[in-house]
Coordinates of C-alpha atoms in Angstrom, one line a residue:
M757 CA 62.8 -19.5 43.6
V758 CA 61.6 -20.2 46.9
A759 CA 62.8 -18.2 49.6
I760 CA 63.3 -20.6 52.4
Q761 CA 63.7 -18.5 55.9
V762 CA 65.6 -20.2 58.9
D763 CA 65.9 -19.4 62.2
E764 CA 68.6 -16.9 63.0
G765 CA 69.7 -18.4 66.0
L766 CA 71.2 -21.6 64.0
S767 CA 75.2 -21.9 63.2
R768 CA 76.0 -20.9 60.0
G769 CA 76.6 -24.4 58.9
V770 CA 72.9 -25.6 60.2
A771 CA 71.3 -23.1 58.3
I772 CA 73.1 -24.3 55.2
D773 CA 72.2 -28.0 56.0
A774 CA 68.6 -27.2 56.8
R775 CA 67.7 -24.8 53.8
A776 CA 69.4 -27.1 51.4
R777 CA 67.2 -29.6 52.3
I778 CA 64.1 -28.1 52.3
A779 CA 65.1 -26.8 49.0
A780 CA 65.6 -30.1 48.0
V781 CA 62.0 -31.0 48.6
V782 CA 60.6 -28.1 47.5
S783 CA 62.2 -27.9 44.0
G784 CA 60.7 -31.5 43.5
A785 CA 57.5 -30.7 44.2
D786 CA 55.0 -30.7 41.7
A787 CA 53.0 -27.9 43.2
L788 CA 53.9 -24.0 43.9
V789 CA 55.2 -23.6 47.5
E790 CA 56.0 -20.3 49.0
T791 CA 56.6 -18.7 52.5
V792 CA 58.7 -21.6 54.1
R793 CA 60.4 -21.1 57.1
V794 CA 62.1 -23.6 59.3
R795 CA 62.6 -23.2 62.9
I796 CA 64.9 -25.7 65.0
R797 CA 65.3 -25.6 68.8
P798 CA 66.6 -27.9 71.4
V799 CA 63.7 -29.3 74.5
G800 CA 65.8 -30.2 77.3
A801 CA 69.1 -31.9 77.1
V802 CA 68.5 -35.0 74.4
T803 CA 65.5 -33.6 71.7
V804 CA 66.0 -31.1 69.0
L805 CA 62.7 -30.5 67.6
A806 CA 62.3 -29.1 64.3
Q807 CA 59.1 -27.4 62.3
V808 CA 58.4 -26.2 58.4
N809 CA 55.8 -23.9 57.6
A810 CA 54.6 -23.3 54.3
E811 CA 51.9 -22.3 51.6
V812 CA 51.0 -25.0 48.9
D813 CA 48.7 -24.0 46.0
G814 CA 47.5 -21.0 48.6
R815 CA 47.6 -23.4 51.6
R816 CA 49.0 -23.3 54.6
I817 CA 50.9 -27.0 55.8
R818 CA 53.0 -27.5 59.0
V819 CA 55.0 -30.5 59.9
Q820 CA 57.2 -31.0 63.3
E821 CA 59.0 -33.6 64.2
A822 CA 61.5 -34.5 66.8
A823 CA 64.9 -37.0 67.5
T824 CA 68.3 -36.5 69.1
D825 CA 70.3 -34.9 67.1
R826 CA 70.0 -32.1 64.2
A827 CA 70.9 -34.4 61.2
A828 CA 68.0 -37.3 62.2
V829 CA 65.7 -34.6 62.9
L830 CA 66.2 -33.0 59.7
D831 CA 65.7 -35.7 57.7
R832 CA 62.2 -36.5 59.2
L833 CA 61.3 -33.1 58.3
A834 CA 62.3 -33.1 54.9
D835 CA 60.5 -36.7 54.4
G836 CA 57.2 -35.4 56.1
L837 CA 57.2 -31.8 54.2
R838 CA 57.4 -34.0 51.1
A839 CA 54.7 -36.1 52.4
R840 CA 51.9 -33.3 53.3
I841 CA 53.0 -31.6 50.3
A842 CA 51.8 -34.7 48.2
A843 CA 48.9 -34.9 50.4
V844 CA 47.5 -31.5 50.0
T845 CA 47.9 -31.5 46.5
T846 CA 46.8 -34.9 45.4
G847 CA 43.1 -34.5 47.5
W848 CA 42.8 -35.0 50.8
T849 CA 41.8 -38.8 52.6
P850 CA 41.8 -39.9 56.1
L851 CA 44.9 -40.7 57.6
P852 CA 45.5 -44.2 58.7
W853 CA 45.2 -45.2 62.5
P854 CA 47.5 -45.8 64.1
R855 CA 50.3 -43.2 63.1
R856 CA 54.1 -44.2 62.8
A857 CA 56.2 -44.2 65.7
G858 CA 58.0 -41.3 66.3
G859 CA 54.9 -39.0 65.0
R860 CA 53.8 -35.3 65.5
G861 CA 51.9 -34.0 68.4
L862 CA 50.1 -30.7 68.3
L863 CA 47.5 -29.0 69.1
S864 CA 45.2 -26.2 67.8
A865 CA 43.1 -23.0 67.5
V866 CA 42.7 -21.7 64.0
P867 CA 41.7 -18.0 64.5
A868 CA 39.3 -16.5 61.9
Q869 CA 41.9 -14.0 61.2
G870 CA 45.9 -15.0 60.8
G871 CA 48.0 -17.9 61.4
A872 CA 47.2 -20.4 63.4
S873 CA 47.8 -20.8 67.4
R874 CA 49.6 -24.6 67.9
A875 CA 52.3 -25.7 70.6
G876 CA 53.8 -29.0 71.3
R877 CA 52.7 -31.9 74.0
P878 CA 53.2 -35.0 75.0
P879 CA 51.2 -38.4 73.8
A880 CA 47.9 -39.5 75.9
S881 CA 48.2 -42.2 77.7
A882 CA 45.9 -45.6 77.6
G883 CA 42.5 -44.6 79.5
A884 CA 43.0 -41.1 79.2
S885 CA 40.1 -38.8 78.5
P886 CA 39.9 -35.8 76.6
F887 CA 37.4 -34.5 80.1
G888 CA 39.6 -35.5 82.3
A889 CA 37.8 -37.6 84.8
H890 CA 34.6 -37.2 82.6
P891 CA 34.0 -40.6 81.4
C892 CA 34.1 -41.0 77.5
T893 CA 34.4 -44.1 75.0
G894 CA 37.1 -44.2 73.2
L895 CA 40.5 -43.2 74.1
P896 CA 42.7 -39.7 73.1
R897 CA 45.4 -39.2 71.5
A898 CA 47.2 -40.0 68.2
G899 CA 50.5 -38.5 68.8
V900 CA 54.0 -40.3 70.0
L901 CA 56.0 -37.9 70.3
R902 CA 57.3 -37.7 74.0
T903 CA 57.9 -34.9 75.5
A904 CA 61.5 -34.1 76.8
L905 CA 60.5 -33.8 80.1
P906 CA 58.3 -35.6 82.7
S907 CA 54.9 -33.9 83.1
S908 CA 55.6 -34.1 86.8
A909 CA 58.6 -32.1 86.6
G910 CA 57.0 -28.8 85.5
P911 CA 54.8 -26.3 87.7
R912 CA 51.3 -27.3 88.0
H913 CA 50.0 -23.8 86.9
I914 CA 49.3 -21.8 83.1
V915 CA 53.0 -20.8 81.6
R916 CA 51.4 -19.9 77.8
R917 CA 48.2 -18.3 76.8
K918 CA 46.6 -18.1 73.8
E919 CA 43.1 -16.3 72.5
A920 CA 41.6 -17.1 69.3
H921 CA 38.3 -16.0 67.4
L922 CA 37.9 -19.4 66.5
V923 CA 36.8 -20.3 63.1
W924 CA 33.3 -21.7 62.2
C925 CA 33.6 -24.8 60.3
S926 CA 31.9 -28.3 59.5
P927 CA 33.9 -31.0 61.4
D928 CA 35.3 -32.7 58.3
A929 CA 36.8 -28.9 57.2
A930 CA 38.1 -28.9 61.2
A931 CA 39.8 -32.1 60.8
R932 CA 40.9 -31.7 57.3
T933 CA 42.8 -28.3 58.7
M934 CA 44.3 -30.8 61.8
D935 CA 46.0 -33.0 59.4
A936 CA 47.2 -30.1 56.9
M937 CA 48.8 -28.2 60.1
D938 CA 50.0 -31.8 61.6
F939 CA 48.0 -31.5 64.6
D940 CA 46.5 -33.8 66.6
I941 CA 43.7 -31.9 68.4
H942 CA 42.0 -28.6 66.6
L943 CA 39.8 -26.3 68.5
F944 CA 36.7 -24.4 66.3
T945 CA 32.9 -23.5 66.5
D946 CA 30.6 -26.3 64.8
P947 CA 27.9 -24.0 62.8
A948 CA 25.5 -27.2 63.2
T949 CA 25.3 -27.2 67.0
E950 CA 26.7 -23.1 67.6
T951 CA 29.0 -24.8 70.2
D952 CA 32.8 -24.9 70.4
A953 CA 34.3 -28.2 69.3
V954 CA 37.3 -30.4 68.9
V955 CA 38.8 -33.1 66.8
Y956 CA 41.4 -35.1 67.9
R957 CA 43.2 -38.1 67.0
I958 CA 42.3 -41.4 68.6
G959 CA 41.5 -44.8 67.6
P960 CA 39.4 -47.1 66.4
T961 CA 38.9 -45.1 63.1
G962 CA 41.6 -42.3 64.0
Y963 CA 38.9 -39.1 64.3
R964 CA 36.8 -37.8 67.4
L965 CA 34.9 -35.4 67.7
A966 CA 34.0 -33.8 71.1
R967 CA 31.3 -30.5 71.6
T968 CA 31.5 -28.2 74.6
A969 CA 27.6 -30.0 74.5
A970 CA 26.4 -33.2 73.7
A971 CA 24.7 -33.6 70.2
G972 CA 24.2 -36.3 67.6
P973 CA 26.7 -36.8 64.9
P974 CA 27.3 -34.8 61.9
T975 CA 25.4 -34.7 58.7
R976 CA 26.8 -36.8 56.2
P977 CA 30.7 -36.7 57.6
V978 CA 33.5 -37.8 54.8
V979 CA 35.4 -38.5 57.7
P980 CA 35.7 -41.3 59.9
F981 CA 34.5 -40.3 63.1
T982 CA 33.4 -41.2 66.3
L983 CA 31.3 -39.3 69.0
S984 CA 31.6 -38.5 72.5
P985 CA 28.5 -38.7 73.9
F986 CA 29.3 -36.1 76.7
G987 CA 29.5 -32.5 76.6
A988 CA 32.7 -31.0 77.8
P989 CA 33.0 -30.0 82.0
E990 CA 32.8 -26.3 83.1
L991 CA 35.8 -26.1 85.0
T992 CA 37.7 -23.1 86.3
E993 CA 41.2 -23.1 85.1
A994 CA 42.8 -23.9 88.7
R995 CA 40.3 -27.2 88.7
A996 CA 41.5 -27.7 85.3
V997 CA 44.8 -27.7 86.1
D998 CA 44.4 -29.9 88.9
R999 CA 42.5 -32.7 86.8
L1000 CA 45.0 -32.3 84.0
C1001 CA 48.0 -33.2 86.8
A1002 CA 46.0 -35.8 88.6
A1003 CA 45.5 -37.6 85.6
D1004 CA 48.6 -36.9 83.7
L1005 CA 46.5 -36.2 80.6
P1006 CA 48.2 -34.5 77.9
F1007 CA 45.6 -32.5 77.3
L1008 CA 42.1 -31.7 78.8
F1009 CA 39.0 -30.2 76.5
F1010 CA 36.6 -28.1 79.4
T1011 CA 34.4 -24.9 79.3
Q1012 CA 34.4 -21.9 80.7
P1013 CA 32.8 -20.9 83.5
G1014 CA 30.0 -18.6 82.7
T1015 CA 30.7 -18.2 78.9
R1016 CA 30.5 -21.9 78.5
R1017 CA 33.3 -21.1 75.6
G1018 CA 36.0 -24.0 74.8
R1019 CA 39.4 -24.3 76.1
V1020 CA 42.1 -26.3 76.1
L1021 CA 44.9 -27.1 78.3
Y1022 CA 47.8 -29.0 77.0
R1023 CA 51.4 -30.2 78.3
R1024 CA 54.5 -28.8 75.8
F1025 CA 57.0 -30.3 74.4
D1026 CA 58.9 -29.0 77.6
G1027 CA 56.1 -30.6 79.9
L1028 CA 54.7 -27.7 81.2
I1029 CA 51.0 -26.6 80.5
G1030 CA 49.2 -24.1 78.1
L1031 CA 46.4 -22.9 77.4
I1032 CA 44.0 -22.5 74.0
A1033 CA 41.1 -20.9 74.8
A1034 CA 38.2 -19.1 72.6
T1035 CA 37.6 -15.4 72.6
P1036 CA 35.0 -14.7 74.8

């Protein structure tokens, strides 16, 4: 029987309800599901955020949902987990675009060792670019999950930092990880160009590839990528934060001066700013 870990801070009734709903999904799955953990927390005054992390047939998956009350968010979480288990056990296919209303939005850099780092963020507005004011064809952002607080409500400085040894993998593999882990953007290193890169969810195909240095399309990709023709701008943290805030962007892909390593600023669910950075 799978052990389902639930946040210790939850009330007994909520913990029982969460465990029962997730157990029903896991017990009905035609796959080996293990190491399940459920987290639920309020975000702002009216939003509840719930997340489940699990391992299915040896592969890590993650689902995150938001709603205005715990019952609704647990319903969404159970439905999302059921769909994610089915997706990773029946063979990966590119997700449709656009995604459904109420979808998820996360950003990640999966370390070469250990688990994935991630954080929530709000959706991109039409016309936004992952490079801020830098021109870009194709407009980000896949998720439609709204932050509890407007971005203007938070301070204009970084409140959380995460450094990671980036995985070297193909853009196809990065896109599959992004989908399995319920992210809308994923930071990795592209071995074909030996540069840091991001894949993220955006129309018209639902998948876009951008690198720290402009390069041609990947060789025979399975994923229907569109390709950014621009390299990421080199910015100090202060300038990157200014650009993120001035354009009200959900995230900003840029490079660290001197090292040219990839970095992503992002808006958290609480409207504050976080940073994911490749370890120099």
